[in-house]
Coordinates of C-alpha atoms in Angstrom, one line a residue:
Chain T
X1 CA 15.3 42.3 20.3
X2 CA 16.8 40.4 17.4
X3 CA 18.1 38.4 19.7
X4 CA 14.6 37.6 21.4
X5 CA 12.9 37.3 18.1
X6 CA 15.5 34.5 17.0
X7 CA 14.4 32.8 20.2
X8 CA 10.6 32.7 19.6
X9 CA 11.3 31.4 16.2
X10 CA 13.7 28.6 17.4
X11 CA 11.2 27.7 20.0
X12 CA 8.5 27.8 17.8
X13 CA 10.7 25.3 15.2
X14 CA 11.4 22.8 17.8
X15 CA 7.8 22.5 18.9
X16 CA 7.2 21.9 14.7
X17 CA 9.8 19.6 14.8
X18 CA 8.6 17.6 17.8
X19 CA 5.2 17.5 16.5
X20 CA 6.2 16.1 13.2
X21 CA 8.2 13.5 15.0
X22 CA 5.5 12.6 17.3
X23 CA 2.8 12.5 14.1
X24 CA 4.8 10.2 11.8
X25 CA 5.6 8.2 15.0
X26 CA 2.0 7.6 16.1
X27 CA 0.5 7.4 12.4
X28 CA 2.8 4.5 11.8
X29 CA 2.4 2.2 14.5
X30 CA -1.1 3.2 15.2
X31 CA -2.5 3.9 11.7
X32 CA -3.7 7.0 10.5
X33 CA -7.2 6.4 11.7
X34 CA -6.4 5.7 15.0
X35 CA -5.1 9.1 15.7
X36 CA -6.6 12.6 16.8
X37 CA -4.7 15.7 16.1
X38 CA -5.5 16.6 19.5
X39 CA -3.8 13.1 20.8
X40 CA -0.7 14.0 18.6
X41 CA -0.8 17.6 20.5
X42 CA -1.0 16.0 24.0
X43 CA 1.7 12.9 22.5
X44 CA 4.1 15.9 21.6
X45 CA 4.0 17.5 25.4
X46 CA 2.0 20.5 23.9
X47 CA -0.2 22.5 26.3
X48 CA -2.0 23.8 24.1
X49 CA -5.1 21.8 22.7
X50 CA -4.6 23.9 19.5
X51 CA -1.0 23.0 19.3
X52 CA -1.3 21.6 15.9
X53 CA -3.5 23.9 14.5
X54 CA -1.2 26.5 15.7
X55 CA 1.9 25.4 14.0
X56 CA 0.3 23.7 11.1
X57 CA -3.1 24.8 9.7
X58 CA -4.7 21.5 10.4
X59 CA -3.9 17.5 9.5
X60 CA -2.9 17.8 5.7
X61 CA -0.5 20.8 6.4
X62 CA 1.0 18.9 8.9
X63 CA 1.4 15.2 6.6
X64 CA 2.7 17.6 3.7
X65 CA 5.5 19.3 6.3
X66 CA 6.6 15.7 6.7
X67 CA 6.4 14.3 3.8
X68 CA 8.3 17.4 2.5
X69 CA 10.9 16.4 5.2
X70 CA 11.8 13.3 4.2
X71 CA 11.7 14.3 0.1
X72 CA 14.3 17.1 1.2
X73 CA 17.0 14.3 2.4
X74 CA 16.3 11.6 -0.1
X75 CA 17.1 14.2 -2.7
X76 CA 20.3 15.2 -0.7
X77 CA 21.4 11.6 -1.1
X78 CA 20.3 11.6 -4.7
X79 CA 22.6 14.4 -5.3
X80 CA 25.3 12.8 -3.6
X81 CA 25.5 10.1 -6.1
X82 CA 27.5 9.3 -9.3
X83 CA 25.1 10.7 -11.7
X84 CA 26.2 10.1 -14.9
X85 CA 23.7 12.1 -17.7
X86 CA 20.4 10.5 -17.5
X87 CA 20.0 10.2 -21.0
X88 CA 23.2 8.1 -21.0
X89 CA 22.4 5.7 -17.8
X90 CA 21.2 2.1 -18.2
X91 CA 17.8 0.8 -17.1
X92 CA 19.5 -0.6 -14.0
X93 CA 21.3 2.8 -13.5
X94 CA 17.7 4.8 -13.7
X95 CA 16.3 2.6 -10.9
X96 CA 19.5 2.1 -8.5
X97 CA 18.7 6.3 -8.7
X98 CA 15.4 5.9 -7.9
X99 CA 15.7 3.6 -5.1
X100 CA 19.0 4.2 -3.4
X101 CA 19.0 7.5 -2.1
X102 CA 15.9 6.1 -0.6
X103 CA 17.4 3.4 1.2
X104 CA 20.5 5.7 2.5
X105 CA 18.3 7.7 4.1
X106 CA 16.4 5.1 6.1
X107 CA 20.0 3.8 7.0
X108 CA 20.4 7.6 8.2
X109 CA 17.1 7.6 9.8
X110 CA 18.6 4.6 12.2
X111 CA 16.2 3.0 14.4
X112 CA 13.3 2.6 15.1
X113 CA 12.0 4.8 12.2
X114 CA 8.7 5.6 11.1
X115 CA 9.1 7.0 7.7
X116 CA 8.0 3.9 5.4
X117 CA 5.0 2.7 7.9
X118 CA 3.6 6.3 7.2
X119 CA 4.7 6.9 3.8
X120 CA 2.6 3.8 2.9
X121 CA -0.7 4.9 4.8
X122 CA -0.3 8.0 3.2
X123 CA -0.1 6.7 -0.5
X124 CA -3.2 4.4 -0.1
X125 CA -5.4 7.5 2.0
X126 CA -7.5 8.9 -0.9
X127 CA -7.6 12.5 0.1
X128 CA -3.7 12.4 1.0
X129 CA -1.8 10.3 -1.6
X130 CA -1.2 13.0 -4.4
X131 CA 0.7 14.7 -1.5
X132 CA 3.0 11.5 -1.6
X133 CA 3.2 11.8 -5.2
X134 CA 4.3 15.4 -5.3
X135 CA 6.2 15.9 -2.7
X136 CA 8.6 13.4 -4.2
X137 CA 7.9 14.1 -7.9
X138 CA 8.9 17.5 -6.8
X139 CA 12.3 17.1 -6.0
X140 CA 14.8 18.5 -9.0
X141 CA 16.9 15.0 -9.0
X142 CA 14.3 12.9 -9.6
X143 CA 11.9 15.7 -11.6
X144 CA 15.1 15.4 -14.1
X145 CA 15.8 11.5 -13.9
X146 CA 11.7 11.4 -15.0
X147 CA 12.4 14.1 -17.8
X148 CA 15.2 12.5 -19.0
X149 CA 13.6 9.3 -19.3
X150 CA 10.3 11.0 -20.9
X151 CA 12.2 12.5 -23.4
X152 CA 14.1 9.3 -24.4
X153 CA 11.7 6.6 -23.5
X154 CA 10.3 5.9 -27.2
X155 CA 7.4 4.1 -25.6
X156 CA 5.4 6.0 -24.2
X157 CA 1.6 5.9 -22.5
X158 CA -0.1 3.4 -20.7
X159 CA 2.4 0.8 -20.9
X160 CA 5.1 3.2 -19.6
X161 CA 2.7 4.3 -16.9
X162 CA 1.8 0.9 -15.5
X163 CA 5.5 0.0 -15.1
X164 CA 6.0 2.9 -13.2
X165 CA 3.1 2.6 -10.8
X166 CA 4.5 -1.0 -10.1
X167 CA 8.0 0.2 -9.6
X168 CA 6.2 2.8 -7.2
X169 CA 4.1 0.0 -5.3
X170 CA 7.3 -1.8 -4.8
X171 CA 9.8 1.1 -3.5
X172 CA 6.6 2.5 -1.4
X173 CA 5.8 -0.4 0.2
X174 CA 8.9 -3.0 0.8
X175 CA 10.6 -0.4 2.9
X176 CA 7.3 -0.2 4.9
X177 CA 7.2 -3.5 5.5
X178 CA 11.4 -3.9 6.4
X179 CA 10.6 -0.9 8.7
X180 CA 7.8 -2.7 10.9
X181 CA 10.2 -5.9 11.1
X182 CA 13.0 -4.1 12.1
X183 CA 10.7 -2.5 14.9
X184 CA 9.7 -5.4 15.8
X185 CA 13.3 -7.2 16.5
X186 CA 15.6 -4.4 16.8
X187 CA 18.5 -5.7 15.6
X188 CA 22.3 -3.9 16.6
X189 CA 22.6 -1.0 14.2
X190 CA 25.1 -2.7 11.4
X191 CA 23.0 -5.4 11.3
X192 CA 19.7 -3.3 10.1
X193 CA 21.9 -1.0 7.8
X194 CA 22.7 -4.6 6.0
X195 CA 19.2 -5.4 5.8
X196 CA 18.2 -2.0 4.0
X197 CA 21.0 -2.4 1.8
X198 CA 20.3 -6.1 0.8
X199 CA 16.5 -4.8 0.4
X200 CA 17.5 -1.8 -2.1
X201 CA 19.6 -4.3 -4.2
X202 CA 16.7 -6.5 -4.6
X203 CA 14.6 -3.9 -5.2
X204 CA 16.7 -2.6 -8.1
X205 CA 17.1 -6.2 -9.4
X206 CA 12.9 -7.2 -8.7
X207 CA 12.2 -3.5 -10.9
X208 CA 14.8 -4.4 -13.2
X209 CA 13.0 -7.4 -13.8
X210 CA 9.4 -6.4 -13.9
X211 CA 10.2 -3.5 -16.1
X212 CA 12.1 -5.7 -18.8
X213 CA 9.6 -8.2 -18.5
X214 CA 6.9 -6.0 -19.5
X215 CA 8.8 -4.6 -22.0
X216 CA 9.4 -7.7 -23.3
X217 CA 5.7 -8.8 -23.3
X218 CA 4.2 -5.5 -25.1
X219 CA 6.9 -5.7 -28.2
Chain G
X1 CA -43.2 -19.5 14.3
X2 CA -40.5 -20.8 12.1
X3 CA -41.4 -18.5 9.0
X4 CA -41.1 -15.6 11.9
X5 CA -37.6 -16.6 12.8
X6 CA -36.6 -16.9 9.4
X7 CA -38.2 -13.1 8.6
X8 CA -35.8 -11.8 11.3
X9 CA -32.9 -13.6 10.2
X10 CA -33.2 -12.4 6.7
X11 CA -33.7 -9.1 7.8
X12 CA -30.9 -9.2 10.0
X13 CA -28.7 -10.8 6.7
X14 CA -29.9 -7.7 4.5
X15 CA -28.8 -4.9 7.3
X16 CA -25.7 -6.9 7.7
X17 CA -25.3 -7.1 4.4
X18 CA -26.3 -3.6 3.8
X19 CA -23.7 -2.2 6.3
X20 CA -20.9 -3.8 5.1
X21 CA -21.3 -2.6 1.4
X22 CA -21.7 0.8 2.8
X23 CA -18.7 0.5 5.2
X24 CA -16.3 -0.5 2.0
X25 CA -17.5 2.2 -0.3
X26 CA -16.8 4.9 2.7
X27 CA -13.8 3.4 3.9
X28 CA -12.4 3.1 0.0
X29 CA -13.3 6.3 -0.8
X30 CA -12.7 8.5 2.1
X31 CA -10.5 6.5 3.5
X32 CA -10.1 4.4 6.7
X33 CA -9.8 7.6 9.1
X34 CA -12.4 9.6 7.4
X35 CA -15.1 7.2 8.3
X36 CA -16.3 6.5 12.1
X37 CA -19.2 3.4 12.7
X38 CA -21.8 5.9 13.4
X39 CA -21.7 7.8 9.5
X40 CA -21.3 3.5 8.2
X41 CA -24.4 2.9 10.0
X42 CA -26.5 6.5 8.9
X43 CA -25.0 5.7 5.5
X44 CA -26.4 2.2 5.6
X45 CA -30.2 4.3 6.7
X46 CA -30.0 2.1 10.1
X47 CA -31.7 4.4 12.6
X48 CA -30.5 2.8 15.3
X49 CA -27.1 4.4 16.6
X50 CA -25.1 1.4 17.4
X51 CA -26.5 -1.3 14.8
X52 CA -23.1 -1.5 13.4
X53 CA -22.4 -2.7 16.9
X54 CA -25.4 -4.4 17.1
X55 CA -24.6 -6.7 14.0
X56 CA -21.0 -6.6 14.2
X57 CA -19.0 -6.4 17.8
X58 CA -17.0 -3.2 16.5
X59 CA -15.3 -2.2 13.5
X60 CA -12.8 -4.7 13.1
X61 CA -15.1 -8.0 13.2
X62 CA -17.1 -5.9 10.3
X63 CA -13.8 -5.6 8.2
X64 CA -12.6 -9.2 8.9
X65 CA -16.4 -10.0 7.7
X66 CA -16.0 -7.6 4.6
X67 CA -12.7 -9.4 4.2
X68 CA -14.1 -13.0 4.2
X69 CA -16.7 -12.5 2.3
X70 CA -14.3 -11.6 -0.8
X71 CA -12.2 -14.1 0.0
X72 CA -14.6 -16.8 -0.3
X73 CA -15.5 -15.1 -3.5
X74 CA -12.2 -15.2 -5.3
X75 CA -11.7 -18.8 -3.3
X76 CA -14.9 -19.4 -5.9
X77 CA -13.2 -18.1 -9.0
X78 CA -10.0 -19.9 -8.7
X79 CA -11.6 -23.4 -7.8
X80 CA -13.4 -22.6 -11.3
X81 CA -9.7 -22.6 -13.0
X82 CA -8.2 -25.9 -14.7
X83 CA -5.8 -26.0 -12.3
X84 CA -2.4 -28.8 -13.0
X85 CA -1.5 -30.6 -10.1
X86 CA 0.2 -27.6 -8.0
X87 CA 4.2 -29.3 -7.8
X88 CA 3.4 -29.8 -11.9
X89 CA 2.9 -26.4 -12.2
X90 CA 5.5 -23.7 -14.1
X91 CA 6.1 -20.0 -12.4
X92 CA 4.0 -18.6 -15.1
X93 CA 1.1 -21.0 -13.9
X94 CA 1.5 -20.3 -10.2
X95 CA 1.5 -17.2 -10.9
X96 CA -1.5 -17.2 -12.9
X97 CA -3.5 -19.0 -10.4
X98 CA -2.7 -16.8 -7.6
X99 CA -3.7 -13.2 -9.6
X100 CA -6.3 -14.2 -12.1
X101 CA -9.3 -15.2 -9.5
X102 CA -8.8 -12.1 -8.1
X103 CA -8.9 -10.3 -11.5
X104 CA -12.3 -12.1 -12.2
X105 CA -13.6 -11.5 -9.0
X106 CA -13.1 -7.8 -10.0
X107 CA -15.0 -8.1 -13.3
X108 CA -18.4 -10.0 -11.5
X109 CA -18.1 -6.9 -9.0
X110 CA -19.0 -4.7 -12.4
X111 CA -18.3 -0.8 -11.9
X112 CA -18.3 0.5 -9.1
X113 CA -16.6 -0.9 -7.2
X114 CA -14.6 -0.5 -3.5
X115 CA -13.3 -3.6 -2.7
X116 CA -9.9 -3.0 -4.3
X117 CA -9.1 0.2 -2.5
X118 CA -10.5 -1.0 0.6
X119 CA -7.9 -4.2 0.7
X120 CA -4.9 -1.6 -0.3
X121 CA -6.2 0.6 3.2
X122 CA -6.9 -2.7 5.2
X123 CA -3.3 -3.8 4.4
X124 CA -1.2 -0.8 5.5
X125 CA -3.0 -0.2 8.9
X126 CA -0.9 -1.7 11.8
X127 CA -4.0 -3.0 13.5
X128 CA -5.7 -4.4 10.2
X129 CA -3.1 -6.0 7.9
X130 CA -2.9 -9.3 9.8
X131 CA -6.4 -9.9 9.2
X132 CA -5.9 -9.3 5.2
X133 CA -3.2 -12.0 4.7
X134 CA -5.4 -14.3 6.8
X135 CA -8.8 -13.7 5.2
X136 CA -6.9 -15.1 2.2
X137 CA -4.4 -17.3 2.9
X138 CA -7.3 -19.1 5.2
X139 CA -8.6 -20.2 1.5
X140 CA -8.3 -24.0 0.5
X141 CA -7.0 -23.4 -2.7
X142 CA -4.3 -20.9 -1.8
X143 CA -3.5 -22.8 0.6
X144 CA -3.1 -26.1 -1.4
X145 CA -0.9 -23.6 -3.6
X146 CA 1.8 -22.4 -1.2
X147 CA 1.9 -25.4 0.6
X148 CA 2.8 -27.2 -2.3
X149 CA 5.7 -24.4 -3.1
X150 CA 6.5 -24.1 0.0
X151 CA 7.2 -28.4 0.0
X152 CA 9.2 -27.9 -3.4
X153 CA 10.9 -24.9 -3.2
X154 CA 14.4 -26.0 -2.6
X155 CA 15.2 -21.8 -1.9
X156 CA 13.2 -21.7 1.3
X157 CA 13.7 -18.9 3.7
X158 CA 14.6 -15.0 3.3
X159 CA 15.0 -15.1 -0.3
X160 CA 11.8 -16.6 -1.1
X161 CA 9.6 -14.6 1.5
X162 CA 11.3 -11.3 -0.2
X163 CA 9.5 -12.6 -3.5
X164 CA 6.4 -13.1 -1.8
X165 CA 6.7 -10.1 -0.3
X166 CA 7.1 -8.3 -3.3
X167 CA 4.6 -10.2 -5.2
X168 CA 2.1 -9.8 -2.4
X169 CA 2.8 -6.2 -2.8
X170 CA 1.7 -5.4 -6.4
X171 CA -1.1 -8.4 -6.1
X172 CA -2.7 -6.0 -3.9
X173 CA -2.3 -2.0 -4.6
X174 CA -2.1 -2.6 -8.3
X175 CA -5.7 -3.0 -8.2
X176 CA -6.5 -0.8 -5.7
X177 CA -5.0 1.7 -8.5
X178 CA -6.9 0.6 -11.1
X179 CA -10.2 0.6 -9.5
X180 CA -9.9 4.4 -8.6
X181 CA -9.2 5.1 -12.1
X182 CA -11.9 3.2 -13.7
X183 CA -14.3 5.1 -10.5
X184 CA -13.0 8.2 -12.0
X185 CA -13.6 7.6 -16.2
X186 CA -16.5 5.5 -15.8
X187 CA -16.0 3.3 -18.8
X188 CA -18.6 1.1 -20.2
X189 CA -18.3 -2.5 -19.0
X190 CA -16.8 -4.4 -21.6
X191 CA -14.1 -1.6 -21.6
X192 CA -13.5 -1.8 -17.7
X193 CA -13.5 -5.8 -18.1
X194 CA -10.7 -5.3 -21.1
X195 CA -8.5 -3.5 -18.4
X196 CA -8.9 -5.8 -15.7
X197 CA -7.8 -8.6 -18.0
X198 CA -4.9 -6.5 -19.5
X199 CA -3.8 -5.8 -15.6
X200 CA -4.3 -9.3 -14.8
X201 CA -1.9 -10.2 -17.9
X202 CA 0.6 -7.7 -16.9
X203 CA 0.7 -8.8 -12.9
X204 CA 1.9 -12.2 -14.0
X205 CA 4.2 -10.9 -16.7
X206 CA 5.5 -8.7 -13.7
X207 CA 5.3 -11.1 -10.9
X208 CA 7.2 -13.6 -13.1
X209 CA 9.6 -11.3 -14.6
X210 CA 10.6 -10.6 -10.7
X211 CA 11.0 -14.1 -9.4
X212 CA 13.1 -14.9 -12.1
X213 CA 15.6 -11.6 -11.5
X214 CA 15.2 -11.8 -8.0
X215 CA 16.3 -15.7 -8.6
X216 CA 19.4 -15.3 -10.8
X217 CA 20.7 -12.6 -8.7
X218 CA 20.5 -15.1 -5.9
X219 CA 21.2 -18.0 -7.4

């Protein structure tokens, strides 16, 4: 009986699974207008027209599973790292902790992946991008990194908020964009891992950059 | 006979005209997969159910012409600019000359506006995003710009399309970002055109302050 129940509910998480997979998949190549719930049903070898609805209550339940996903990982990698105490870290040090764990997990993710092409649909869909934002805002690593830097940060308000949503526009999108190239000309596996890594040290040095430069401008 | 022809043509230009406004205030609001032709062309009070195929061949020649349309707008704007000759110019002033048309072309649109969210959702859709960096890199004077970088620029290749890249990046959603906020607080004009210019300021401080890392750390 046990027994039986354990294998409805494993049956039932691989279908989840493979219906996750299938969304993100189809979402990023095909944009998130071009695909049906239904179509990501029939895509995922469901039966069922009501697949998704089954599983997931309907299209946001399903986008927030994923996105809740890939938050889970990155913040696995996040722990994983050096962390000295935020209060203590260097501006470089803040954003190598912001981007990294980000970039180890698309290196985890292999190829072809289909994280960053949805990831950047989702922040620009008006009903869905808050998800974005909370799903990763969520995470206790980088809910303390922000705290940390809240509390210290003597300059606060608008000027600390745009530099964060440009350091967000760049780690949201660049990754999206490395993603679709390394789609499109599948490169041998080493060869891809080097391009992430080469993209998350420019990313570190570009919001490095930005973020002193505006500091620099508003004192 | 003539004054007949020209009736029709007019009132073809105004339903055109009509239904592409309504298309980008759907599409930036709702979102790109919220929106199918037939609610643009009920929204735009056409009673006939395919006059958005009528006028257009399908959704993506209306985009490309909601594309061009700004493009030739902002082309406007930055022919306005004193503008050095382009291998004269400094970062700062390429810079400048690539983000500040765009900025003013915000300001003319007044409050509301959708065209800034409707780029950001153009430019992340697989099938969509080839036509945004064309609509605007088709323009003479952004063309004369790169074109002149791209002849003095002794750091061609990967390194300098990573910039770009990046640059492109923030050129693009950090507007989108602000035009939702100033949809949301509805500020009186002169207020809304005081943030435009202060995000215009900031995007070359940031664009510039990024080039310059991203240089150094290359260098």
């Amino acid at each position: 009986m046990g027994h039986l129940v354990t294998t409805g509910r494993t049956r039932a998480a691989v279908a989840r699974s493979l219906i996750m997979d299938t969304a993100e998949r189809l979402y990023a190549t095909r944009g998130l207008a071009a695909v049906s719930i239904r179509q990501i049903g029939e895509a995922a070898g469901q039966r069922n027209k009501s697949a998704v609805q089954y599983h997931f209550s309907g299209r946001d339940a399903l986008i927030k599973a994923i996105l809740a996903e890939h938050a889970a990982a990155i913040e696995r990698h996040r722990a994983a790292m050096a962390c000295p105490e935020p209060a203590l870290m260097t501006l470089t040090e803040r954003v190598r902790h912001v981007v990294l764990p980000r970039i180890e997990h698309h290196i985890e993710l292999g190829a072809p992946s289909w994280y960053g092409r949805f990831l950047a649909q989702v922040t620009v869909e008006p009903a869905l991008r808050e998800y974005a934002v909370q799903a990763h805002l969520n995470t206790p690593s980088l809910r303390r990194l922000y705290d940390a830097l809240a509390a210290q940060d003597d300059e606060q308000g608008p000027a600390a908020t745009r530099r964060e949503d440009m350091a967000r526009q760049l780690i949201v999108h660049m990754p999206a964009e490395l993603e679709a190239e390394l789609a499109r000309e599948q490169p041998a596996a080493e060869v891809a891992a080097a391009a992430w890594r080469r993209l998350g040290a420019d990313l570190v040095t570009a919001v490095t950059g930005l973020i002193d430069a505006l500091r620099a401008s508003s004192a």
